[in-house]
JSON list of C-alpha atoms and ligand atoms in Angstrom, two decimals:
[
{"chain": "A", "resi": 1, "resn": "MET", "atom": "CA", "xyz": [-6.46, -28.76, 3.02]},
{"chain": "A", "resi": 2, "resn": "ILE", "atom": "CA", "xyz": [-4.21, -28.19, 0.02]},
{"chain": "A", "resi": 3, "resn": "ASP", "atom": "CA", "xyz": [-4.31, -31.87, -0.77]},
{"chain": "A", "resi": 4, "resn": "SER", "atom": "CA", "xyz": [-8.11, -32.03, -0.82]},
{"chain": "A", "resi": 5, "resn": "TRP", "atom": "CA", "xyz": [-8.21, -28.88, -2.95]},
{"chain": "A", "resi": 6, "resn": "THR", "atom": "CA", "xyz": [-5.73, -30.33, -5.36]},
{"chain": "A", "resi": 7, "resn": "PHE", "atom": "CA", "xyz": [-7.69, -33.54, -5.43]},
{"chain": "A", "resi": 8, "resn": "ASN", "atom": "CA", "xyz": [-10.93, -31.66, -6.06]},
{"chain": "A", "resi": 9, "resn": "LYS", "atom": "CA", "xyz": [-9.34, -29.70, -8.87]},
{"chain": "A", "resi": 10, "resn": "ILE", "atom": "CA", "xyz": [-7.95, -32.78, -10.54]},
{"chain": "A", "resi": 11, "resn": "ALA", "atom": "CA", "xyz": [-11.25, -34.59, -10.07]},
{"chain": "A", "resi": 12, "resn": "GLY", "atom": "CA", "xyz": [-13.11, -31.59, -11.46]},
{"chain": "A", "resi": 13, "resn": "ALA", "atom": "CA", "xyz": [-10.80, -31.32, -14.43]},
{"chain": "A", "resi": 14, "resn": "VAL", "atom": "CA", "xyz": [-11.07, -35.02, -15.20]},
{"chain": "A", "resi": 15, "resn": "LEU", "atom": "CA", "xyz": [-14.82, -34.95, -14.83]},
{"chain": "A", "resi": 16, "resn": "GLY", "atom": "CA", "xyz": [-15.16, -31.80, -16.91]},
{"chain": "A", "resi": 17, "resn": "THR", "atom": "CA", "xyz": [-12.96, -33.19, -19.65]},
{"chain": "A", "resi": 18, "resn": "ALA", "atom": "CA", "xyz": [-14.84, -36.47, -19.63]},
{"chain": "A", "resi": 19, "resn": "LEU", "atom": "CA", "xyz": [-18.22, -34.71, -19.83]},
{"chain": "A", "resi": 20, "resn": "VAL", "atom": "CA", "xyz": [-17.13, -32.55, -22.74]},
{"chain": "A", "resi": 21, "resn": "VAL", "atom": "CA", "xyz": [-15.56, -35.45, -24.57]},
{"chain": "A", "resi": 22, "resn": "PHE", "atom": "CA", "xyz": [-18.51, -37.76, -24.02]},
{"chain": "A", "resi": 23, "resn": "GLY", "atom": "CA", "xyz": [-21.10, -35.05, -24.54]},
{"chain": "A", "resi": 24, "resn": "LEU", "atom": "CA", "xyz": [-19.80, -33.69, -27.79]},
{"chain": "A", "resi": 25, "resn": "GLY", "atom": "CA", "xyz": [-18.47, -36.82, -29.41]},
{"chain": "A", "resi": 26, "resn": "GLU", "atom": "CA", "xyz": [-15.38, -37.39, -31.47]},
{"chain": "A", "resi": 27, "resn": "LEU", "atom": "CA", "xyz": [-15.26, -34.19, -33.55]},
{"chain": "A", "resi": 28, "resn": "SER", "atom": "CA", "xyz": [-11.55, -33.39, -33.59]},
{"chain": "A", "resi": 29, "resn": "GLY", "atom": "CA", "xyz": [-12.12, -29.69, -32.91]},
{"chain": "A", "resi": 30, "resn": "VAL", "atom": "CA", "xyz": [-13.65, -30.59, -29.57]},
{"chain": "A", "resi": 31, "resn": "ILE", "atom": "CA", "xyz": [-10.35, -31.91, -28.31]},
{"chain": "A", "resi": 32, "resn": "TYR", "atom": "CA", "xyz": [-8.86, -28.43, -28.61]},
{"chain": "A", "resi": 33, "resn": "ALA", "atom": "CA", "xyz": [-11.97, -26.91, -27.04]},
{"chain": "A", "resi": 34, "resn": "THR", "atom": "CA", "xyz": [-11.56, -29.12, -23.96]},
{"chain": "A", "resi": 35, "resn": "HIS", "atom": "CA", "xyz": [-8.21, -27.52, -23.30]},
{"chain": "A", "resi": 36, "resn": "ALA", "atom": "CA", "xyz": [-9.62, -24.03, -23.04]},
{"chain": "A", "resi": 37, "resn": "PRO", "atom": "CA", "xyz": [-11.67, -24.54, -19.83]},
{"chain": "A", "resi": 38, "resn": "GLU", "atom": "CA", "xyz": [-8.63, -26.04, -18.11]},
{"chain": "A", "resi": 39, "resn": "LYS", "atom": "CA", "xyz": [-6.65, -22.83, -18.36]},
{"chain": "A", "resi": 40, "resn": "PRO", "atom": "CA", "xyz": [-8.65, -20.79, -15.82]},
{"chain": "A", "resi": 41, "resn": "GLY", "atom": "CA", "xyz": [-8.10, -23.70, -13.42]},
{"chain": "A", "resi": 42, "resn": "PHE", "atom": "CA", "xyz": [-4.35, -23.23, -13.70]},
{"chain": "A", "resi": 43, "resn": "ALA", "atom": "CA", "xyz": [-4.60, -19.45, -13.40]},
{"chain": "A", "resi": 44, "resn": "ILE", "atom": "CA", "xyz": [-6.54, -19.76, -10.16]},
{"chain": "A", "resi": 45, "resn": "GLU", "atom": "CA", "xyz": [-4.00, -22.15, -8.70]},
{"chain": "A", "resi": 46, "resn": "VAL", "atom": "CA", "xyz": [-1.21, -19.64, -9.38]},
{"chain": "A", "resi": 47, "resn": "ALA", "atom": "CA", "xyz": [-3.20, -16.82, -7.79]},
{"chain": "A", "resi": 48, "resn": "GLU", "atom": "CA", "xyz": [-3.79, -18.88, -4.66]},
{"chain": "A", "resi": 49, "resn": "ALA", "atom": "CA", "xyz": [-0.12, -19.69, -4.34]},
{"chain": "A", "resi": 50, "resn": "ALA", "atom": "CA", "xyz": [0.71, -15.99, -4.67]},
{"chain": "A", "resi": 51, "resn": "THR", "atom": "CA", "xyz": [-1.63, -14.85, -1.89]},
{"chain": "A", "resi": 52, "resn": "THR", "atom": "CA", "xyz": [-0.58, -17.49, 0.60]},
{"chain": "A", "resi": 53, "resn": "GLY", "atom": "CA", "xyz": [3.16, -17.12, 0.02]},
{"chain": "A", "resi": 54, "resn": "GLY", "atom": "CA", "xyz": [3.19, -13.35, -0.53]},
{"chain": "A", "resi": 55, "resn": "GLU", "atom": "CA", "xyz": [5.87, -12.03, 1.81]},
{"chain": "A", "resi": 56, "resn": "THR", "atom": "CA", "xyz": [6.60, -8.85, -0.12]},
{"chain": "A", "resi": 57, "resn": "PRO", "atom": "CA", "xyz": [3.16, -7.17, 0.01]},
{"chain": "A", "resi": 58, "resn": "ALA", "atom": "CA", "xyz": [2.97, -8.08, 3.70]},
{"chain": "A", "resi": 59, "resn": "THR", "atom": "CA", "xyz": [5.97, -5.82, 4.43]},
{"chain": "A", "resi": 60, "resn": "GLU", "atom": "CA", "xyz": [4.19, -2.89, 2.83]},
{"chain": "A", "resi": 61, "resn": "GLU", "atom": "CA", "xyz": [1.17, -3.47, 5.05]},
{"chain": "A", "resi": 62, "resn": "LYS", "atom": "CA", "xyz": [3.02, -4.00, 8.32]},
{"chain": "A", "resi": 63, "resn": "PRO", "atom": "CA", "xyz": [1.38, -1.84, 10.95]},
{"chain": "A", "resi": 64, "resn": "LEU", "atom": "CA", "xyz": [3.32, 1.29, 11.83]},
{"chain": "A", "resi": 65, "resn": "SER", "atom": "CA", "xyz": [3.63, 0.24, 15.47]},
{"chain": "A", "resi": 66, "resn": "GLU", "atom": "CA", "xyz": [5.45, -2.89, 14.32]},
{"chain": "A", "resi": 67, "resn": "LEU", "atom": "CA", "xyz": [7.72, -0.95, 11.95]},
{"chain": "A", "resi": 68, "resn": "LEU", "atom": "CA", "xyz": [8.58, 1.50, 14.72]},
{"chain": "A", "resi": 69, "resn": "ALA", "atom": "CA", "xyz": [9.21, -1.26, 17.25]},
{"chain": "A", "resi": 70, "resn": "SER", "atom": "CA", "xyz": [11.92, -2.65, 14.97]},
{"chain": "A", "resi": 71, "resn": "ALA", "atom": "CA", "xyz": [13.13, 0.73, 13.66]},
{"chain": "A", "resi": 72, "resn": "ASP", "atom": "CA", "xyz": [16.75, 1.79, 14.11]},
{"chain": "A", "resi": 73, "resn": "PRO", "atom": "CA", "xyz": [17.26, 5.43, 15.18]},
{"chain": "A", "resi": 74, "resn": "ALA", "atom": "CA", "xyz": [20.95, 5.22, 14.16]},
{"chain": "A", "resi": 75, "resn": "LYS", "atom": "CA", "xyz": [19.92, 4.38, 10.60]},
{"chain": "A", "resi": 76, "resn": "GLY", "atom": "CA", "xyz": [17.40, 7.22, 10.81]},
{"chain": "A", "resi": 77, "resn": "GLU", "atom": "CA", "xyz": [20.17, 9.57, 11.85]},
{"chain": "A", "resi": 78, "resn": "ALA", "atom": "CA", "xyz": [22.15, 8.55, 8.78]},
{"chain": "A", "resi": 79, "resn": "ALA", "atom": "CA", "xyz": [19.07, 9.01, 6.58]},
{"chain": "A", "resi": 80, "resn": "HIS", "atom": "CA", "xyz": [18.27, 12.46, 7.98]},
{"chain": "A", "resi": 81, "resn": "LYS", "atom": "CA", "xyz": [21.32, 13.88, 6.17]},
{"chain": "A", "resi": 82, "resn": "LYS", "atom": "CA", "xyz": [19.13, 14.32, 3.12]},
{"chain": "A", "resi": 83, "resn": "CYS", "atom": "CA", "xyz": [16.87, 16.62, 5.15]},
{"chain": "A", "resi": 84, "resn": "LEU", "atom": "CA", "xyz": [19.72, 18.88, 6.28]},
{"chain": "A", "resi": 85, "resn": "ALA", "atom": "CA", "xyz": [19.64, 20.98, 3.11]},
{"chain": "A", "resi": 86, "resn": "CYS", "atom": "CA", "xyz": [16.37, 22.45, 4.37]},
{"chain": "A", "resi": 87, "resn": "HIS", "atom": "CA", "xyz": [16.02, 21.58, 8.06]},
{"chain": "A", "resi": 88, "resn": "ASP", "atom": "CA", "xyz": [17.99, 22.18, 11.23]},
{"chain": "A", "resi": 89, "resn": "PHE", "atom": "CA", "xyz": [17.44, 19.51, 13.92]},
{"chain": "A", "resi": 90, "resn": "ALA", "atom": "CA", "xyz": [19.16, 21.09, 16.93]},
{"chain": "A", "resi": 91, "resn": "ASN", "atom": "CA", "xyz": [17.40, 22.20, 20.10]},
{"chain": "A", "resi": 92, "resn": "GLY", "atom": "CA", "xyz": [16.84, 25.93, 19.63]},
{"chain": "A", "resi": 93, "resn": "GLY", "atom": "CA", "xyz": [18.30, 25.78, 16.12]},
{"chain": "A", "resi": 94, "resn": "PRO", "atom": "CA", "xyz": [17.16, 28.05, 13.31]},
{"chain": "A", "resi": 95, "resn": "ASN", "atom": "CA", "xyz": [14.49, 27.69, 10.68]},
{"chain": "A", "resi": 96, "resn": "LYS", "atom": "CA", "xyz": [15.97, 27.25, 7.24]},
{"chain": "A", "resi": 97, "resn": "THR", "atom": "CA", "xyz": [14.06, 26.61, 4.00]},
{"chain": "A", "resi": 98, "resn": "GLY", "atom": "CA", "xyz": [12.01, 24.34, 6.24]},
{"chain": "A", "resi": 99, "resn": "PRO", "atom": "CA", "xyz": [11.18, 24.69, 9.95]},
{"chain": "A", "resi": 100, "resn": "ASN", "atom": "CA", "xyz": [13.44, 23.49, 12.77]},
{"chain": "A", "resi": 101, "resn": "LEU", "atom": "CA", "xyz": [12.55, 19.87, 13.55]},
{"chain": "A", "resi": 102, "resn": "TRP", "atom": "CA", "xyz": [13.73, 19.45, 17.18]},
{"chain": "A", "resi": 103, "resn": "GLY", "atom": "CA", "xyz": [10.86, 17.84, 19.08]},
{"chain": "A", "resi": 104, "resn": "VAL", "atom": "CA", "xyz": [8.63, 17.54, 16.02]},
{"chain": "A", "resi": 105, "resn": "VAL", "atom": "CA", "xyz": [7.03, 14.26, 17.17]},
{"chain": "A", "resi": 106, "resn": "GLU", "atom": "CA", "xyz": [3.71, 15.11, 18.86]},
{"chain": "A", "resi": 107, "resn": "ARG", "atom": "CA", "xyz": [4.24, 18.81, 18.08]},
{"chain": "A", "resi": 108, "resn": "PRO", "atom": "CA", "xyz": [1.19, 20.61, 16.65]},
{"chain": "A", "resi": 109, "resn": "ILE", "atom": "CA", "xyz": [1.47, 20.73, 12.85]},
{"chain": "A", "resi": 110, "resn": "ALA", "atom": "CA", "xyz": [2.78, 24.00, 11.35]},
{"chain": "A", "resi": 111, "resn": "SER", "atom": "CA", "xyz": [3.53, 25.44, 14.79]},
{"chain": "A", "resi": 112, "resn": "HIS", "atom": "CA", "xyz": [7.26, 26.22, 14.92]},
{"chain": "A", "resi": 113, "resn": "GLU", "atom": "CA", "xyz": [7.84, 29.81, 15.89]},
{"chain": "A", "resi": 114, "resn": "GLY", "atom": "CA", "xyz": [8.98, 32.17, 13.18]},
{"chain": "A", "resi": 115, "resn": "PHE", "atom": "CA", "xyz": [8.42, 29.89, 10.21]},
{"chain": "A", "resi": 116, "resn": "ALA", "atom": "CA", "xyz": [6.13, 30.98, 7.37]},
{"chain": "A", "resi": 117, "resn": "TYR", "atom": "CA", "xyz": [4.20, 27.79, 6.68]},
{"chain": "A", "resi": 118, "resn": "SER", "atom": "CA", "xyz": [2.17, 27.25, 3.54]},
{"chain": "A", "resi": 119, "resn": "ASP", "atom": "CA", "xyz": [-1.61, 27.46, 3.81]},
{"chain": "A", "resi": 120, "resn": "ALA", "atom": "CA", "xyz": [-1.62, 23.76, 2.87]},
{"chain": "A", "resi": 121, "resn": "LEU", "atom": "CA", "xyz": [0.21, 22.80, 6.07]},
{"chain": "A", "resi": 122, "resn": "LYS", "atom": "CA", "xyz": [-1.55, 25.46, 8.18]},
{"chain": "A", "resi": 123, "resn": "SER", "atom": "CA", "xyz": [-4.87, 23.84, 7.27]},
{"chain": "A", "resi": 124, "resn": "HIS", "atom": "CA", "xyz": [-3.70, 20.87, 9.42]},
{"chain": "A", "resi": 125, "resn": "ALA", "atom": "CA", "xyz": [-2.78, 23.08, 12.37]},
{"chain": "A", "resi": 126, "resn": "SER", "atom": "CA", "xyz": [-5.48, 21.64, 14.63]},
{"chain": "A", "resi": 127, "resn": "ASP", "atom": "CA", "xyz": [-3.77, 18.25, 14.34]},
{"chain": "A", "resi": 128, "resn": "LYS", "atom": "CA", "xyz": [-0.42, 17.03, 15.70]},
{"chain": "A", "resi": 129, "resn": "TRP", "atom": "CA", "xyz": [2.60, 15.28, 14.19]},
{"chain": "A", "resi": 130, "resn": "THR", "atom": "CA", "xyz": [1.59, 11.87, 15.45]},
{"chain": "A", "resi": 131, "resn": "TYR", "atom": "CA", "xyz": [3.72, 8.93, 14.33]},
{"chain": "A", "resi": 132, "resn": "GLU", "atom": "CA", "xyz": [1.04, 8.13, 11.79]},
{"chain": "A", "resi": 133, "resn": "ASN", "atom": "CA", "xyz": [0.81, 11.66, 10.38]},
{"chain": "A", "resi": 134, "resn": "LEU", "atom": "CA", "xyz": [4.59, 11.83, 10.04]},
{"chain": "A", "resi": 135, "resn": "PHE", "atom": "CA", "xyz": [4.62, 8.44, 8.37]},
{"chain": "A", "resi": 136, "resn": "ASN", "atom": "CA", "xyz": [1.98, 9.49, 5.82]},
{"chain": "A", "resi": 137, "resn": "PHE", "atom": "CA", "xyz": [3.42, 12.98, 5.28]},
{"chain": "A", "resi": 138, "resn": "LEU", "atom": "CA", "xyz": [6.94, 11.71, 4.60]},
{"chain": "A", "resi": 139, "resn": "ASN", "atom": "CA", "xyz": [5.61, 9.07, 2.22]},
{"chain": "A", "resi": 140, "resn": "ASN", "atom": "CA", "xyz": [3.83, 11.69, 0.14]},
{"chain": "A", "resi": 141, "resn": "PRO", "atom": "CA", "xyz": [3.95, 15.29, 1.42]},
{"chain": "A", "resi": 142, "resn": "LYS", "atom": "CA", "xyz": [1.67, 16.60, -1.32]},
{"chain": "A", "resi": 143, "resn": "GLY", "atom": "CA", "xyz": [-0.78, 13.76, -0.77]},
{"chain": "A", "resi": 144, "resn": "PHE", "atom": "CA", "xyz": [-0.97, 14.69, 2.92]},
{"chain": "A", "resi": 145, "resn": "ALA", "atom": "CA", "xyz": [-1.16, 18.46, 2.35]},
{"chain": "A", "resi": 146, "resn": "PRO", "atom": "CA", "xyz": [-1.75, 19.36, -1.30]},
{"chain": "A", "resi": 147, "resn": "GLY", "atom": "CA", "xyz": [0.27, 22.48, -2.07]},
{"chain": "A", "resi": 148, "resn": "THR", "atom": "CA", "xyz": [2.86, 22.02, 0.71]},
{"chain": "A", "resi": 149, "resn": "LYS", "atom": "CA", "xyz": [6.31, 23.50, 0.14]},
{"chain": "A", "resi": 150, "resn": "MET", "atom": "CA", "xyz": [7.90, 20.33, 1.52]},
{"chain": "A", "resi": 151, "resn": "VAL", "atom": "CA", "xyz": [8.86, 18.30, -1.52]},
{"chain": "A", "resi": 152, "resn": "LEU", "atom": "CA", "xyz": [11.06, 15.43, -0.38]},
{"chain": "A", "resi": 153, "resn": "ALA", "atom": "CA", "xyz": [9.24, 12.09, -0.20]},
{"chain": "A", "resi": 154, "resn": "VAL", "atom": "CA", "xyz": [10.73, 9.01, 1.50]},
{"chain": "A", "resi": 155, "resn": "LYS", "atom": "CA", "xyz": [9.19, 6.01, -0.19]},
{"chain": "A", "resi": 156, "resn": "SER", "atom": "CA", "xyz": [10.68, 3.13, 1.80]},
{"chain": "A", "resi": 157, "resn": "PRO", "atom": "CA", "xyz": [8.47, 2.32, 4.83]},
{"chain": "A", "resi": 158, "resn": "THR", "atom": "CA", "xyz": [11.52, 1.01, 6.71]},
{"chain": "A", "resi": 159, "resn": "GLU", "atom": "CA", "xyz": [13.52, 4.17, 6.09]},
{"chain": "A", "resi": 160, "resn": "ARG", "atom": "CA", "xyz": [10.57, 6.32, 7.12]},
{"chain": "A", "resi": 161, "resn": "ALA", "atom": "CA", "xyz": [10.21, 4.34, 10.35]},
{"chain": "A", "resi": 162, "resn": "ASN", "atom": "CA", "xyz": [13.95, 4.72, 11.03]},
{"chain": "A", "resi": 163, "resn": "LEU", "atom": "CA", "xyz": [13.72, 8.47, 10.40]},
{"chain": "A", "resi": 164, "resn": "ILE", "atom": "CA", "xyz": [10.75, 8.85, 12.70]},
{"chain": "A", "resi": 165, "resn": "ALA", "atom": "CA", "xyz": [12.50, 6.77, 15.37]},
{"chain": "A", "resi": 166, "resn": "TYR", "atom": "CA", "xyz": [15.39, 9.23, 15.08]},
{"chain": "A", "resi": 167, "resn": "LEU", "atom": "CA", "xyz": [13.09, 12.29, 15.17]},
{"chain": "A", "resi": 168, "resn": "ARG", "atom": "CA", "xyz": [11.58, 10.85, 18.35]},
{"chain": "A", "resi": 169, "resn": "THR", "atom": "CA", "xyz": [14.97, 11.02, 20.09]},
{"chain": "A", "resi": 170, "resn": "LEU", "atom": "CA", "xyz": [15.19, 14.77, 19.42]},
{"chain": "A", "resi": 171, "resn": "SER", "atom": "CA", "xyz": [13.40, 15.68, 22.60]},
{"chain": "A", "resi": 172, "resn": "ASP", "atom": "CA", "xyz": [14.17, 16.18, 26.27]},
{"chain": "A", "resi": 173, "resn": "ASN", "atom": "CA", "xyz": [11.29, 13.83, 26.92]},
{"chain": "A", "resi": 174, "resn": "PRO", "atom": "CA", "xyz": [10.71, 11.46, 23.94]},
{"chain": "A", "resi": 175, "resn": "PRO", "atom": "CA", "xyz": [7.04, 10.46, 23.59]},
{"chain": "A", "resi": 176, "resn": "PRO", "atom": "CA", "xyz": [6.31, 6.74, 24.00]},
{"chain": "A", "resi": 177, "resn": "LEU", "atom": "CA", "xyz": [6.24, 4.55, 20.93]},
{"chain": "A", "resi": 178, "resn": "PRO", "atom": "CA", "xyz": [2.75, 3.48, 19.85]},
{"chain": "A", "resi": 179, "resn": "ALA", "atom": "CA", "xyz": [1.50, 0.29, 21.51]},
{"chain": "A", "resi": 180, "resn": "PRO", "atom": "CA", "xyz": [1.70, -2.73, 19.21]},
{"chain": "B", "resi": 1, "resn": "HEC", "atom": "C1", "xyz": [14.01, 20.92, -0.30]},
{"chain": "B", "resi": 1, "resn": "HEC", "atom": "C2", "xyz": [13.78, 21.30, 1.06]},
{"chain": "B", "resi": 1, "resn": "HEC", "atom": "C3", "xyz": [13.32, 20.24, 2.04]},
{"chain": "B", "resi": 1, "resn": "HEC", "atom": "C4", "xyz": [13.87, 19.00, 2.30]},
{"chain": "B", "resi": 1, "resn": "HEC", "atom": "C5", "xyz": [15.06, 18.34, 1.59]},
{"chain": "B", "resi": 1, "resn": "HEC", "atom": "C6", "xyz": [13.11, 18.44, 3.36]},
{"chain": "B", "resi": 1, "resn": "HEC", "atom": "N1", "xyz": [12.13, 19.30, 3.76]},
{"chain": "B", "resi": 1, "resn": "HEC", "atom": "FE1", "xyz": [10.81, 19.02, 5.26]},
{"chain": "B", "resi": 1, "resn": "HEC", "atom": "N2", "xyz": [9.96, 20.82, 4.89]},
{"chain": "B", "resi": 1, "resn": "HEC", "atom": "C7", "xyz": [10.39, 21.72, 3.94]},
{"chain": "B", "resi": 1, "resn": "HEC", "atom": "C8", "xyz": [9.53, 22.88, 3.93]},
{"chain": "B", "resi": 1, "resn": "HEC", "atom": "C9", "xyz": [9.66, 24.09, 3.01]},
{"chain": "B", "resi": 1, "resn": "HEC", "atom": "C10", "xyz": [8.56, 22.65, 4.93]},
{"chain": "B", "resi": 1, "resn": "HEC", "atom": "C11", "xyz": [7.37, 23.54, 5.26]},
{"chain": "B", "resi": 1, "resn": "HEC", "atom": "C12", "xyz": [6.24, 23.06, 4.38]},
{"chain": "B", "resi": 1, "resn": "HEC", "atom": "C13", "xyz": [5.06, 23.98, 4.25]},
{"chain": "B", "resi": 1, "resn": "HEC", "atom": "O1", "xyz": [4.98, 25.01, 4.94]},
{"chain": "B", "resi": 1, "resn": "HEC", "atom": "O2", "xyz": [4.18, 23.60, 3.48]},
{"chain": "B", "resi": 1, "resn": "HEC", "atom": "C14", "xyz": [8.87, 21.36, 5.51]},
{"chain": "B", "resi": 1, "resn": "HEC", "atom": "C15", "xyz": [8.14, 20.79, 6.55]},
{"chain": "B", "resi": 1, "resn": "HEC", "atom": "C16", "xyz": [8.47, 19.60, 7.16]},
{"chain": "B", "resi": 1, "resn": "HEC", "atom": "C17", "xyz": [7.77, 19.06, 8.29]},
{"chain": "B", "resi": 1, "resn": "HEC", "atom": "C18", "xyz": [6.60, 19.70, 9.04]},
{"chain": "B", "resi": 1, "resn": "HEC", "atom": "C19", "xyz": [7.17, 20.48, 10.21]},
{"chain": "B", "resi": 1, "resn": "HEC", "atom": "C20", "xyz": [6.19, 21.33, 10.99]},
{"chain": "B", "resi": 1, "resn": "HEC", "atom": "O3", "xyz": [6.68, 22.12, 11.82]},
{"chain": "B", "resi": 1, "resn": "HEC", "atom": "O4", "xyz": [4.97, 21.24, 10.80]},
{"chain": "B", "resi": 1, "resn": "HEC", "atom": "C21", "xyz": [8.39, 17.88, 8.61]},
{"chain": "B", "resi": 1, "resn": "HEC", "atom": "C22", "xyz": [8.03, 16.93, 9.73]},
{"chain": "B", "resi": 1, "resn": "HEC", "atom": "C23", "xyz": [9.46, 17.71, 7.67]},
{"chain": "B", "resi": 1, "resn": "HEC", "atom": "N3", "xyz": [9.48, 18.77, 6.79]},
{"chain": "B", "resi": 1, "resn": "HEC", "atom": "C24", "xyz": [10.33, 16.63, 7.67]},
{"chain": "B", "resi": 1, "resn": "HEC", "atom": "C25", "xyz": [11.35, 16.45, 6.76]},
{"chain": "B", "resi": 1, "resn": "HEC", "atom": "C26", "xyz": [12.24, 15.32, 6.77]},
{"chain": "B", "resi": 1, "resn": "HEC", "atom": "C27", "xyz": [12.23, 14.21, 7.80]},
{"chain": "B", "resi": 1, "resn": "HEC", "atom": "C28", "xyz": [13.08, 15.47, 5.71]},
{"chain": "B", "resi": 1, "resn": "HEC", "atom": "C29", "xyz": [14.17, 14.52, 5.24]},
{"chain": "B", "resi": 1, "resn": "HEC", "atom": "C30", "xyz": [13.76, 13.17, 4.96]},
{"chain": "B", "resi": 1, "resn": "HEC", "atom": "C31", "xyz": [12.71, 16.69, 5.04]},
{"chain": "B", "resi": 1, "resn": "HEC", "atom": "N4", "xyz": [11.67, 17.25, 5.71]},
{"chain": "B", "resi": 1, "resn": "HEC", "atom": "C32", "xyz": [13.35, 17.20, 3.92]},
{"chain": "B", "resi": 1, "resn": "HEC", "atom": "C33", "xyz": [11.46, 21.55, 3.08]},
{"chain": "B", "resi": 1, "resn": "HEC", "atom": "C34", "xyz": [12.24, 20.42, 2.99]}
]
């Protein structure tokens, strides 16, 4: 496949060069002009190589089920330390600046007793903290609920998956992981 493409490109370039050279004669300026059309050919080759060998963008687009299947709750537990300034994670623990997060996976959004949620988060109250909602919210809280009082974003998809895998364990009856 690649070989025939490469062959076609070389053949095309040779043919194109020949046509231009023969068609326009021996004016010296033409020789420079023949180099210009070759450049897009090179640019396209580079772009093709980038899309076929692109491992890095693929990570970003890994489905959440796959990220969660390989997530490490222990790493999530380490990462959740940055949440402790505002959240308590213990069963029956208090609300702090943010609501208590025991059992938050599959919990209705903005539903923890005694916490004064923002209208931004309350507007999602008919929905639940599914894995996907948590994943999107933690990536960009204000993108998920413009005006939310939750400010900390976790940009790394792997770290978010680890955190969510840890949150999942904070339950007497952890909900199943999403099917791959
Ligand atoms: C600076 C304080 C702060 C930090 C740090 C913080 N949060 Fe929050 N979080 C909040 C506040 C405040 C809310 C309530 C938001 C609202 O009402 O709009 C909230 C809400 C949430 C909710 C929604 C809970 C519900 O009952 O609907 C989740 C889930 C959450 N935070 C997860 C996390 C995680 C995970 C971390 C650590 C990676 C974290 N938060 C770090 C302040 C914080």
